[in-house]
C-alpha cells in the first residue's frame, strides 16, 4: 500500500492524452461550420432547382392542349365539351377539361383587352388533357377521333418548346449539382487543411507518445477520434444554421418559381438525410485528414 | 569531498555477455550538413554503465538519438540485441522502443497531464491498466522525491523536479536500456548524487545505462567506462579500476622483466598513458 494518494484517473479516458482544445481548434471549427453551412444551402438549393425543373418537364410531358375552333353552324362550347368527352374516354388519359369562352377571352385579353371582344367573335376554346404519367401522347388517335366527330380541333403536345424547357431544366440541374460538388469539395479541402494545421501545433504530443513506445495506430486513433468529434460538432452547427436559413427563406416566398435555387425546407426525407450526413461527412473528412497527417508525420521519423 | 559509490557494480557482467548495442563505422549528418558523428565503432555490453561526455555541440544528443531510434545513421550499421536496425519495420519500432527508456535533455513532458500521468505514460501507451500500475508509479515518484507532487502540472515544477518526472517516466517500464541525456543538468549536486544513485541501482538490476553529462565530478564518482566525443570521433576510456589493474599488471610485468636487468633501479622506467588522470 502506497502511503501517497494516487491521483484519480483523468477525465476523458484515452482522449485525455491529447491536450484540451484551449481555443486552438476554434478556427477549424468555424471554417468547417461555415463550409458545411454553405454546402447544405447549396444542396437545399440544388434540390429546389432539381424539383422545379422536374416539375416543368413532367407538366410538359403529361399534358396536351387542344384548340377547338367553331365550325359553321356549330357551337364551339358544345364541340369543346364533346372533344373533352372523346379524349377522356381514351386509354392513357387521366382527365380532360373543356374550358369555356370566358377562359378563352382571358387568354387573349392581354392583346385585345376585355372590352373590345364582340360577343360573336368566333374564339377557339381550349381543352386541357392530362395524361397518365409515362404514357406516350396518343396524338394520332385523338386527331382521328376529332375528325370523325366533325370537330375542328388541333392538338398540341408542346413539342415545339418542350425541348427548350427540357434543355433549360437539365442545365439548371447540372449547375446545381456542380455547385454542390464544388462546395463539398472546398469544404473537404479546407477541413483537411485546417486539421493538418491544428495538428502541427501538437507535434510535441505525437513526439512524446511515439518515443514512449506508442504504436502508430494508437496515436492515430487518438487524433482521429478528437478530429472526428470536432468535425461532427462543427458540421452539425453548420447544418442546423442552414436549416434555419432555409426555413426563413421558405416562409418568405410563396411562388415556387421565386424560390428557384433558393434553399427551401419541405420536411422531406432528403432534408433529414442531408442534416444527418453533412456533419458525419465533415467529421469523417477531419478524422481522415488527421489520420493521414499523423501517419505521415510518424512515417518521417523512421 | 568525493563520495565513492561501490566501484565494483559496473563490472558484474562486463565483457562476458553479447553487446546490447553495437555501432559499426557509424556516421551521422543532419540533412545535407557536415557529419556530426564520424566512423563510430563500439559495443555496449549488456548491463554496462557507460558515461558519455564531450563539449557542448560534440554530438552527445545526436549519438543518443541514434540509440533511441529517433534518427537513422547516414552511414554504417547499428544493431540492437543483435538485430540490424536498418531492417526494422515501423511496426516493430514501438516494441523495440519499449525496451529503451529515455530521459530527454529537454524533458519533453506533456503539460496537460499530471506528474503522475506523465510518469505513467509508457505503461499507458503499452495498454496496461491503471489499477495495475498506479501503486508502482506512486512509489517510484515518491522515491524520486515527488510523492507530494503527483497531481501537479509539470509546467509548475522547477527544472530539477521536471527532470525527475522525466527520469521516472524513463524508468517506469523497467527498460533494458536506459538513455539519459544530461539527467542531472538542472539539479544541485546533492540531488545529482541521489539521481546518480538511482541509475546505479537500476544498473545493478541489469539495466544497461548510457549517461550523458558535462559533469566530470559526477563521472569521477563511478568506476565506469567513459565515452568521450570530440569532433565527431569517439574515444572510450576503460573504467578506472580496469586501467589501474592493467597499469599494475604492466607495471608488474615490466618490473618482473626488468628486475634482473635493473636490480638496482627502484622504479620501473614505464610511463602510464593515463598517468595524468591517476592523481584525481
Ligand atoms: N536537428 C538538427 N538539425 C541540424 N543540426 C543539428 C540538429 N541537432 C543538432 N545539430 C547539430 O549537431 C551537432 C551536435 O549537436 P548535439 O545536440 O548532438 O550536441 P550535444 O553534444 O548534445 O550538445 P549539448 O551538450 O549542448 O547538448 C551540433 O553542431 C548541432 O548544431
Ligand atoms: Mg545535447
CSV table of N, CA and C and ligand atoms in Angstrom, one decimal, chain B residues 56-57 59-62 64 105 181-182 214, ligand 2:
chain,number,residue,atom,x,y,z
B,56,UNK,N,29.9,20.9,-25.4
B,56,UNK,CA,28.6,21.2,-26.0
B,56,UNK,C,28.7,21.2,-27.5
B,57,UNK,N,27.8,20.6,-28.2
B,57,UNK,CA,27.8,20.5,-29.6
B,57,UNK,C,28.7,19.4,-30.1
B,59,UNK,N,28.0,16.3,-30.1
B,59,UNK,CA,27.2,15.3,-30.7
B,59,UNK,C,26.6,14.3,-29.8
B,60,UNK,N,26.6,14.6,-28.5
B,60,UNK,CA,26.1,13.6,-27.5
B,60,UNK,C,24.6,13.3,-27.8
B,61,UNK,N,23.8,14.4,-27.9
B,61,UNK,CA,22.4,14.2,-28.1
B,61,UNK,C,22.2,13.4,-29.5
B,62,UNK,N,23.0,13.8,-30.5
B,62,UNK,CA,22.9,13.1,-31.8
B,62,UNK,C,23.2,11.6,-31.6
B,64,UNK,N,22.9,9.8,-28.9
B,64,UNK,CA,21.8,9.2,-28.2
B,64,UNK,C,20.5,9.0,-29.0
B,105,UNK,N,17.1,15.5,-22.9
B,105,UNK,CA,17.7,16.7,-22.3
B,105,UNK,C,16.7,17.8,-22.1
B,181,UNK,N,20.1,11.8,-21.1
B,181,UNK,CA,20.8,13.0,-21.8
B,181,UNK,C,20.8,14.1,-20.7
B,182,UNK,N,22.0,14.3,-20.1
B,182,UNK,CA,22.1,15.3,-19.1
B,182,UNK,C,21.0,15.2,-18.0
B,214,UNK,N,28.0,16.6,-18.8
B,214,UNK,CA,29.1,17.5,-18.8
B,214,UNK,C,29.9,17.4,-17.5
C,2,LIG,MG1,22.7,17.6,-26.1
